Amino acid sequence: MFRERTGALLELLDRPLTTYYLIVGCSALLLALGLMMVLSASSIEALQQTGSPFSWFLRQSFSATLGVPIMWICSRLPQRFFRLAGYPLMVLSVIGLILVILVGESQQGAQRWIDLGPIYLQPSEPAKLGLALWGADLLARKARAGRIEWRQLLIPLMPGTAILAVMVMLGRDLGTTLVLMLIFLSLLWVVGAPVRLFGVILLGAVLAAVIMITVEPYRMARMTAYLRPWEDAQGAGYQAVQGQIAMGSGGWFGLGLGSSRQKWSWLPHSESDFIFAILGEELGLAGTLAVVTLFGLLGYAGLRVASRVNDPFIRLASAATVAWVAGQAIVNIGAVIGVLPITGIPLPLVSYGGSALLPTLAALGMLLSFARREPGAREALAARGPGPVARALSWLGLGGPKARSRRAGRTARSFDR
């Protein structure tokens, strides 16, 4: 029986559309769960600040309403679009980060946002996607040209990454700097850089992190709170302690959806940085394990794309996207449960924030586009027939086989005349 089930599972994983459906399913479940948890976690504070418990949930829903079509469009775009998009996206990200340094707003010790009136823009979020696309195209072009010596591959990738990282660090955003380094290291890993290079880069990153921590008093307080949060439970360790109380209160299956006690102004940033703690309190260990499993499957799907498609750009961009999304999830969850310092980065697809949600959905749409290029995927999609969007368009006479046949008939009749 066990062998039969294992064989059936392996057969399922070997199907050409497995990756495609894994990305769609995991993304949809995480996004739906995120909207539900944003509504629960933000309702009390939103009611106090705006008079409506639904205000932040409606903003996140609006971002999701924009992001899902972007994801769908990206899943239909050709590879060439993503190769070209990295360059203007990098330029816009650099301009945005410069504006953050000059006119950005500072919150919780980090200067990350540009106030555009009704919305806040965080340029460091699209910078992650820009670095992944730009770096993947640079390395893919050099690999195709036969120049695969790792010393050549560092130029201009390392200076470009350093520019982004330095500007983000000038905004005192250590968490985003860490994610940018994860993207950079993943690109070097796929291209086959030697292990000693990773050692040098990691040593430099550790030294830079130590300097950033020592020069900013609030970061030193966070490190102290990370090591001994309960010694200053009402001061620097307050958020970490309240997050652990929320996680511990959930038990196996949680207090029930909407029943969190910590969201009643006890846990700061419960709708964004610490939404995983509210999730653990309301849905328990079962809910947190489900979220971890979904991120694990999403990472597996991205690496599966990278391993099954031979194109260098697709392999590099897929690996960089996995390092970004899965790495950011690990850092966020690790901070909530107390195994990593608090860095203030959101949980992808789950935390509140449109600036983070839209680039993430665009990157996942890109993975879907790459998954359609796996061996046998195009044939399987064609055999499946038109999807719901195509069928809806055909009913309206705007697309699909019916509309094409009608257009062909009209064309034939015009020639007959």
Short mmCIF file of C-alpha atoms in Angstrom, two decimals:
data_model
loop_
_atom_site.label_atom_id
_atom_site.label_comp_id
_atom_site.label_asym_id
_atom_site.label_seq_id
_atom_site.Cartn_x
_atom_site.Cartn_y
_atom_site.Cartn_z
CA MET A 1 0.00 0.00 0.00
CA PHE A 2 2.79 2.43 0.90
CA ARG A 3 4.64 1.65 -2.33
CA GLU A 4 1.47 2.16 -4.35
CA ARG A 5 0.81 5.54 -2.75
CA THR A 6 4.43 6.58 -3.21
CA GLY A 7 4.29 5.56 -6.85
CA ALA A 8 1.06 7.49 -7.37
CA LEU A 9 2.61 10.58 -5.76
CA LEU A 10 5.72 10.34 -7.93
CA GLU A 11 3.55 9.92 -11.01
CA LEU A 12 1.57 13.02 -10.02
CA LEU A 13 4.75 15.03 -9.51
CA ASP A 14 6.02 13.95 -12.92
CA ARG A 15 3.08 15.47 -14.76
CA PRO A 16 3.98 18.51 -16.90
CA LEU A 17 1.47 20.87 -15.24
CA THR A 18 2.29 19.97 -11.63
CA THR A 19 4.51 23.04 -11.17
CA TYR A 20 1.92 25.32 -12.75
CA TYR A 21 -0.87 24.17 -10.46
CA LEU A 22 1.37 24.23 -7.38
CA ILE A 23 2.21 27.89 -7.96
CA VAL A 24 -1.41 28.82 -8.65
CA GLY A 25 -2.78 26.85 -5.70
CA CYS A 26 -0.22 27.94 -3.10
CA SER A 27 -0.38 31.58 -4.19
CA ALA A 28 -4.19 31.62 -4.10
CA LEU A 29 -4.37 29.96 -0.68
CA LEU A 30 -1.75 32.26 0.86
CA LEU A 31 -3.40 35.35 -0.62
CA ALA A 32 -6.87 34.33 0.62
CA LEU A 33 -5.50 33.48 4.04
CA GLY A 34 -3.65 36.79 4.11
CA LEU A 35 -6.79 38.80 3.36
CA MET A 36 -8.64 36.93 6.07
CA MET A 37 -5.89 37.51 8.64
CA VAL A 38 -5.46 41.19 7.69
CA LEU A 39 -9.17 41.69 8.36
CA SER A 40 -8.89 39.98 11.74
CA ALA A 41 -5.57 41.49 12.85
CA SER A 42 -6.23 45.08 11.75
CA SER A 43 -9.89 45.48 12.68
CA ILE A 44 -9.37 46.89 16.19
CA GLU A 45 -6.64 49.38 15.31
CA ALA A 46 -8.43 50.37 12.10
CA LEU A 47 -11.59 51.04 14.10
CA GLN A 48 -9.67 53.22 16.54
CA GLN A 49 -7.87 55.22 13.84
CA THR A 50 -10.44 55.46 11.03
CA GLY A 51 -13.78 54.62 12.62
CA SER A 52 -14.24 51.53 10.45
CA PRO A 53 -12.85 48.05 11.18
CA PHE A 54 -12.74 47.29 7.46
CA SER A 55 -10.62 50.21 6.21
CA TRP A 56 -7.24 48.45 6.08
CA PHE A 57 -8.83 45.24 4.85
CA LEU A 58 -10.44 47.17 1.98
CA ARG A 59 -7.08 48.71 1.07
CA GLN A 60 -5.45 45.28 1.03
CA SER A 61 -8.37 43.90 -1.00
CA PHE A 62 -7.90 46.72 -3.50
CA SER A 63 -4.19 45.85 -3.78
CA ALA A 64 -5.11 42.19 -4.32
CA THR A 65 -7.68 43.22 -6.94
CA LEU A 66 -4.88 44.98 -8.82
CA GLY A 67 -2.30 42.28 -8.15
CA VAL A 68 -4.20 39.22 -9.35
CA PRO A 69 -4.71 40.60 -12.91
CA ILE A 70 -1.04 41.63 -12.91
CA MET A 71 -0.13 38.06 -11.98
CA TRP A 72 -2.37 36.70 -14.74
CA ILE A 73 -0.91 39.08 -17.34
CA CYS A 74 2.66 38.19 -16.30
CA SER A 75 1.83 34.50 -16.64
CA ARG A 76 1.02 35.14 -20.34
CA LEU A 77 4.00 37.35 -21.15
CA PRO A 78 6.98 36.00 -23.13
CA GLN A 79 10.39 35.49 -21.62
CA ARG A 80 11.82 38.41 -23.61
CA PHE A 81 9.58 40.86 -21.73
CA PHE A 82 11.04 39.87 -18.36
CA ARG A 83 14.59 40.05 -19.72
CA LEU A 84 14.01 43.62 -20.86
CA ALA A 85 11.90 44.70 -17.88
CA GLY A 86 14.74 44.30 -15.39
CA TYR A 87 16.68 47.32 -16.70
CA PRO A 88 13.98 50.04 -16.43
CA LEU A 89 12.80 48.50 -13.16
CA MET A 90 16.31 48.82 -11.72
CA VAL A 91 16.51 52.47 -12.85
CA LEU A 92 13.11 53.29 -11.35
CA SER A 93 14.05 51.51 -8.13
CA VAL A 94 17.25 53.54 -7.79
CA ILE A 95 15.33 56.77 -8.40
CA GLY A 96 12.72 55.74 -5.84
CA LEU A 97 15.35 54.86 -3.24
CA ILE A 98 17.03 58.24 -3.78
CA LEU A 99 13.68 59.94 -3.21
CA VAL A 100 13.21 57.91 -0.03
CA ILE A 101 16.53 59.20 1.31
CA LEU A 102 15.64 62.80 0.39
CA VAL A 103 11.92 63.08 1.16
CA GLY A 104 10.93 59.72 2.62
CA GLU A 105 9.10 59.19 5.89
CA SER A 106 10.68 57.38 8.83
CA GLN A 107 8.74 54.89 10.96
CA GLN A 108 10.10 52.63 13.69
CA GLY A 109 13.67 53.80 12.98
CA ALA A 110 13.62 52.94 9.24
CA GLN A 111 13.13 55.38 6.37
CA ARG A 112 11.36 53.27 3.74
CA TRP A 113 8.22 55.07 2.52
CA ILE A 114 7.27 57.90 0.19
CA ASP A 115 4.00 59.61 1.11
CA LEU A 116 1.86 60.03 -2.01
CA GLY A 117 -1.24 61.22 -0.21
CA PRO A 118 -3.74 58.35 -0.13
CA ILE A 119 -1.03 55.69 -0.47
CA TYR A 120 2.47 54.98 0.81
CA LEU A 121 5.02 53.71 -1.71
CA GLN A 122 7.96 51.55 -0.63
CA PRO A 123 10.49 51.52 -3.54
CA SER A 124 12.63 48.80 -1.94
CA GLU A 125 9.92 46.22 -2.72
CA PRO A 126 9.99 46.52 -6.55
CA ALA A 127 13.78 46.77 -6.24
CA LYS A 128 13.80 43.08 -5.26
CA LEU A 129 12.07 42.11 -8.49
CA GLY A 130 14.28 44.47 -10.48
CA LEU A 131 17.47 42.95 -9.06
CA ALA A 132 16.24 39.40 -9.74
CA LEU A 133 15.40 40.17 -13.41
CA TRP A 134 18.38 42.40 -14.14
CA GLY A 135 20.89 40.07 -12.49
CA ALA A 136 19.44 36.99 -14.18
CA ASP A 137 19.65 38.61 -17.62
CA LEU A 138 23.22 39.83 -17.06
CA LEU A 139 24.47 36.39 -16.07
CA ALA A 140 22.45 34.60 -18.76
CA ARG A 141 23.91 36.82 -21.50
CA LYS A 142 27.46 36.21 -20.32
CA ALA A 143 26.88 32.48 -19.97
CA ARG A 144 25.55 32.27 -23.53
CA ALA A 145 28.54 34.23 -24.77
CA GLY A 146 30.81 31.62 -23.19
CA ARG A 147 32.20 33.95 -20.52
CA ILE A 148 31.37 31.91 -17.46
CA GLU A 149 34.44 32.82 -15.41
CA TRP A 150 32.99 33.87 -12.06
CA ARG A 151 35.24 36.94 -11.77
CA GLN A 152 33.69 38.33 -14.95
CA LEU A 153 30.21 37.50 -13.74
CA LEU A 154 30.60 39.80 -10.75
CA ILE A 155 30.78 42.87 -13.01
CA PRO A 156 28.43 44.75 -13.09
CA LEU A 157 26.25 42.52 -10.89
CA MET A 158 28.11 43.20 -7.65
CA PRO A 159 28.31 47.00 -8.08
CA GLY A 160 24.60 47.13 -9.01
CA THR A 161 23.63 45.09 -5.96
CA ALA A 162 25.91 47.21 -3.78
CA ILE A 163 24.22 50.42 -4.98
CA LEU A 164 20.79 49.09 -4.06
CA ALA A 165 21.99 47.69 -0.74
CA VAL A 166 23.79 50.90 0.27
CA MET A 167 20.78 53.07 -0.51
CA VAL A 168 18.49 50.74 1.41
CA MET A 169 20.93 50.77 4.33
CA LEU A 170 20.99 54.58 4.22
CA GLY A 171 17.27 54.31 4.86
CA ARG A 172 18.14 52.12 7.86
CA ASP A 173 16.27 49.09 6.47
CA LEU A 174 18.38 46.09 7.49
CA GLY A 175 15.70 43.51 6.64
CA THR A 176 15.36 44.49 2.98
CA THR A 177 19.15 44.63 2.67
CA LEU A 178 19.26 41.02 3.84
CA VAL A 179 16.69 39.98 1.20
CA LEU A 180 18.66 41.75 -1.56
CA MET A 181 21.76 39.82 -0.47
CA LEU A 182 19.80 36.56 -0.62
CA ILE A 183 18.81 37.32 -4.23
CA PHE A 184 22.41 38.18 -5.11
CA LEU A 185 23.81 35.02 -3.50
CA SER A 186 21.21 32.82 -5.17
CA LEU A 187 22.22 34.15 -8.60
CA LEU A 188 25.88 33.40 -7.87
CA TRP A 189 25.00 29.94 -6.56
CA VAL A 190 23.11 28.96 -9.72
CA VAL A 191 25.87 30.24 -11.96
CA GLY A 192 28.44 28.14 -10.08
CA ALA A 193 30.54 30.63 -8.13
CA PRO A 194 33.17 29.04 -5.84
CA VAL A 195 32.43 28.48 -2.17
CA ARG A 196 35.24 30.76 -1.05
CA LEU A 197 33.53 33.68 -2.77
CA PHE A 198 30.41 33.08 -0.68
CA GLY A 199 32.59 33.07 2.42
CA VAL A 200 34.09 36.46 1.55
CA ILE A 201 30.68 37.96 0.72
CA LEU A 202 29.08 36.60 3.88
CA LEU A 203 31.97 37.91 5.97
CA GLY A 204 31.53 41.34 4.45
CA ALA A 205 27.77 41.20 5.03
CA VAL A 206 28.27 40.24 8.68
CA LEU A 207 30.73 43.10 9.20
CA ALA A 208 28.31 45.55 7.56
CA ALA A 209 25.46 44.25 9.75
CA VAL A 210 27.58 44.62 12.89
CA ILE A 211 28.43 48.20 11.95
CA MET A 212 24.78 49.01 11.24
CA ILE A 213 23.72 47.53 14.57
CA THR A 214 26.36 49.32 16.62
CA VAL A 215 25.81 52.78 15.10
CA GLU A 216 22.02 52.77 15.64
CA PRO A 217 20.82 52.58 19.27
CA TYR A 218 17.41 51.12 18.33
CA ARG A 219 19.09 48.21 16.49
CA MET A 220 21.30 47.50 19.47
CA ALA A 221 18.15 47.49 21.62
CA ARG A 222 16.56 45.03 19.18
CA MET A 223 19.57 42.71 19.40
CA THR A 224 19.44 42.85 23.19
CA ALA A 225 15.72 42.16 23.04
CA TYR A 226 16.37 39.25 20.67
CA LEU A 227 18.87 37.66 23.04
CA ARG A 228 16.98 38.40 26.30
CA PRO A 229 13.46 39.64 25.47
CA TRP A 230 11.88 38.77 28.83
CA GLU A 231 14.42 40.84 30.76
CA ASP A 232 12.90 44.00 29.27
CA ALA A 233 9.39 42.80 28.51
CA GLN A 234 7.92 46.31 28.85
CA GLY A 235 10.65 48.02 26.83
CA ALA A 236 12.83 46.84 23.95
CA GLY A 237 11.57 43.26 24.21
CA TYR A 238 7.89 44.21 24.28
CA GLN A 239 7.00 43.25 20.69
CA ALA A 240 8.93 39.98 20.81
CA VAL A 241 7.34 39.01 24.12
CA GLN A 242 3.82 39.85 22.97
CA GLY A 243 4.39 37.87 19.78
CA GLN A 244 5.49 34.84 21.77
CA ILE A 245 2.47 35.18 24.05
CA ALA A 246 0.23 35.20 20.99
CA MET A 247 1.91 32.11 19.52
CA GLY A 248 1.76 30.26 22.83
CA SER A 249 -1.91 31.12 23.41
CA GLY A 250 -2.98 29.42 20.21
CA GLY A 251 -2.22 25.86 21.26
CA TRP A 252 -2.85 23.12 18.74
CA PHE A 253 -5.85 24.56 16.89
CA GLY A 254 -6.05 28.18 18.03
CA LEU A 255 -8.60 30.35 19.78
CA GLY A 256 -10.72 30.63 16.66
CA LEU A 257 -10.74 33.00 13.72
CA GLY A 258 -11.22 36.57 14.93
CA SER A 259 -10.73 35.62 18.61
CA SER A 260 -7.21 37.00 19.08
CA ARG A 261 -6.60 38.87 22.31
CA GLN A 262 -3.21 40.31 21.32
CA LYS A 263 -4.67 42.36 18.47
CA TRP A 264 -6.47 44.52 21.06
CA SER A 265 -3.59 47.01 21.05
CA TRP A 266 -1.20 44.58 22.75
CA LEU A 267 0.92 43.47 19.79
CA PRO A 268 2.42 46.27 17.65
CA HIS A 269 2.16 45.88 13.86
CA SER A 270 -0.04 42.83 14.21
CA GLU A 271 -1.37 43.28 10.67
CA SER A 272 2.04 43.44 8.97
CA ASP A 273 5.34 42.35 10.53
CA PHE A 274 3.73 40.15 13.21
CA ILE A 275 0.69 38.83 11.39
CA PHE A 276 2.11 35.31 11.74
CA ALA A 277 1.74 35.65 15.52
CA ILE A 278 -1.97 36.51 15.19
CA LEU A 279 -2.34 33.61 12.78
CA GLY A 280 -0.77 31.28 15.33
CA GLU A 281 -3.01 32.63 18.09
CA GLU A 282 -6.23 32.24 16.11
CA LEU A 283 -5.47 29.11 14.05
CA GLY A 284 -2.95 27.41 16.32
CA LEU A 285 -0.06 25.16 15.43
CA ALA A 286 -2.16 23.60 12.65
CA GLY A 287 -2.56 26.97 10.95
CA THR A 288 1.10 27.93 11.23
CA LEU A 289 2.23 24.54 9.87
CA ALA A 290 -0.18 24.95 6.96
CA VAL A 291 1.38 28.32 6.10
CA VAL A 292 4.91 26.93 6.37
CA THR A 293 3.90 24.00 4.13
CA LEU A 294 2.44 26.34 1.52
CA PHE A 295 5.63 28.40 1.40
CA GLY A 296 7.65 25.18 1.20
CA LEU A 297 5.58 23.94 -1.75
CA LEU A 298 5.87 27.34 -3.43
CA GLY A 299 9.66 27.22 -3.05
CA TYR A 300 9.72 23.65 -4.35
CA ALA A 301 7.68 24.68 -7.41
CA GLY A 302 10.07 27.54 -8.18
CA LEU A 303 13.13 25.30 -7.90
CA ARG A 304 11.34 22.69 -10.01
CA VAL A 305 10.97 25.26 -12.79
CA ALA A 306 14.67 26.12 -12.50
CA SER A 307 15.69 22.45 -12.74
CA ARG A 308 13.33 21.38 -15.57
CA VAL A 309 13.91 24.29 -18.00
CA ASN A 310 17.27 24.55 -19.71
CA ASP A 311 17.19 28.27 -20.48
CA PRO A 312 19.81 30.08 -18.33
CA PHE A 313 17.67 33.16 -17.73
CA ILE A 314 14.68 31.13 -16.55
CA ARG A 315 16.87 29.10 -14.21
CA LEU A 316 18.48 32.20 -12.71
CA ALA A 317 15.28 34.26 -12.40
CA SER A 318 13.35 31.34 -10.88
CA ALA A 319 16.04 30.66 -8.29
CA ALA A 320 16.28 34.36 -7.40
CA THR A 321 12.50 34.58 -6.97
CA VAL A 322 12.49 31.55 -4.67
CA ALA A 323 15.33 33.05 -2.60
CA TRP A 324 13.37 36.29 -2.33
CA VAL A 325 9.92 34.94 -1.42
CA ALA A 326 10.92 31.88 0.62
CA GLY A 327 13.87 33.66 2.25
CA GLN A 328 11.71 36.61 3.28
CA ALA A 329 9.12 34.23 4.71
CA ILE A 330 11.81 32.44 6.73
CA VAL A 331 13.17 35.73 8.10
CA ASN A 332 9.69 36.97 9.06
CA ILE A 333 8.58 33.72 10.70
CA GLY A 334 11.94 33.34 12.44
CA ALA A 335 11.58 36.82 13.96
CA VAL A 336 8.07 36.09 15.21
CA ILE A 337 8.98 32.81 16.91
CA GLY A 338 12.17 34.30 18.36
CA VAL A 339 14.92 32.45 16.51
CA LEU A 340 15.95 35.51 14.46
CA PRO A 341 16.16 39.22 15.30
CA ILE A 342 13.19 41.42 14.39
CA THR A 343 13.92 43.08 11.04
CA GLY A 344 10.54 44.55 10.14
CA ILE A 345 9.97 42.81 6.80
CA PRO A 346 6.50 41.49 5.91
CA LEU A 347 5.35 37.92 5.34
CA PRO A 348 4.89 37.58 1.55
CA LEU A 349 1.26 37.43 0.33
CA VAL A 350 -0.02 37.43 3.93
CA SER A 351 1.05 40.69 5.58
CA TYR A 352 -0.68 44.02 5.02
CA GLY A 353 0.92 46.26 2.39
CA GLY A 354 0.29 46.83 -1.30
CA SER A 355 3.88 47.87 -2.07
CA ALA A 356 5.03 44.37 -1.11
CA LEU A 357 2.04 42.47 -2.50
CA LEU A 358 2.08 43.75 -6.08
CA PRO A 359 5.74 42.93 -6.93
CA THR A 360 5.37 39.53 -5.26
CA LEU A 361 2.31 38.65 -7.36
CA ALA A 362 4.11 39.87 -10.49
CA ALA A 363 7.08 37.61 -9.67
CA LEU A 364 4.77 34.63 -9.12
CA GLY A 365 3.08 35.38 -12.43
CA MET A 366 6.52 35.27 -14.02
CA LEU A 367 7.08 31.84 -12.47
CA LEU A 368 3.78 30.71 -14.00
CA SER A 369 4.98 31.93 -17.39
CA PHE A 370 8.18 29.93 -16.96
CA ALA A 371 6.23 26.87 -15.77
CA ARG A 372 4.33 26.92 -19.08
CA ARG A 373 7.68 26.29 -20.78
CA GLU A 374 8.41 23.06 -18.95
CA PRO A 375 8.64 19.93 -21.13
CA GLY A 376 5.13 18.93 -22.16
CA ALA A 377 3.43 21.88 -20.41
CA ARG A 378 2.35 23.67 -23.61
CA GLU A 379 0.84 20.49 -25.03
CA ALA A 380 -0.97 19.75 -21.77
CA LEU A 381 -2.38 23.28 -21.60
CA ALA A 382 -3.51 23.10 -25.23
CA ALA A 383 -5.18 19.74 -24.64
CA ARG A 384 -7.00 21.17 -21.62
CA GLY A 385 -8.92 23.55 -23.86
CA PRO A 386 -9.72 27.24 -23.31
CA GLY A 387 -9.79 28.49 -19.75
CA PRO A 388 -12.66 30.34 -18.05
CA VAL A 389 -11.43 33.76 -19.21
CA ALA A 390 -11.21 32.65 -22.83
CA ARG A 391 -14.65 31.04 -22.63
CA ALA A 392 -16.13 34.20 -21.14
CA LEU A 393 -14.59 36.29 -23.93
CA SER A 394 -15.91 33.88 -26.54
CA TRP A 395 -19.43 34.23 -25.13
CA LEU A 396 -19.08 38.01 -25.52
CA GLY A 397 -17.72 37.60 -29.03
CA LEU A 398 -14.34 39.07 -28.04
CA GLY A 399 -12.09 36.03 -28.26
CA GLY A 400 -11.83 32.26 -28.14
CA PRO A 401 -12.54 29.70 -30.85
CA LYS A 402 -16.14 30.81 -31.45
CA ALA A 403 -15.16 34.41 -32.05
CA ARG A 404 -12.26 33.34 -34.29
CA SER A 405 -14.55 31.10 -36.34
CA ARG A 406 -17.09 33.92 -36.70
CA ARG A 407 -14.35 36.34 -37.80
CA ALA A 408 -13.06 33.75 -40.26
CA GLY A 409 -16.60 33.31 -41.64
CA ARG A 410 -17.05 37.05 -42.08
CA THR A 411 -13.69 37.28 -43.83
CA ALA A 412 -14.62 34.44 -46.20
CA ARG A 413 -17.95 36.05 -47.06
CA SER A 414 -16.25 39.37 -47.79
CA PHE A 415 -13.94 37.62 -50.27
CA ASP A 416 -16.93 35.87 -51.87
CA ARG A 417 -18.52 39.22 -52.53
#
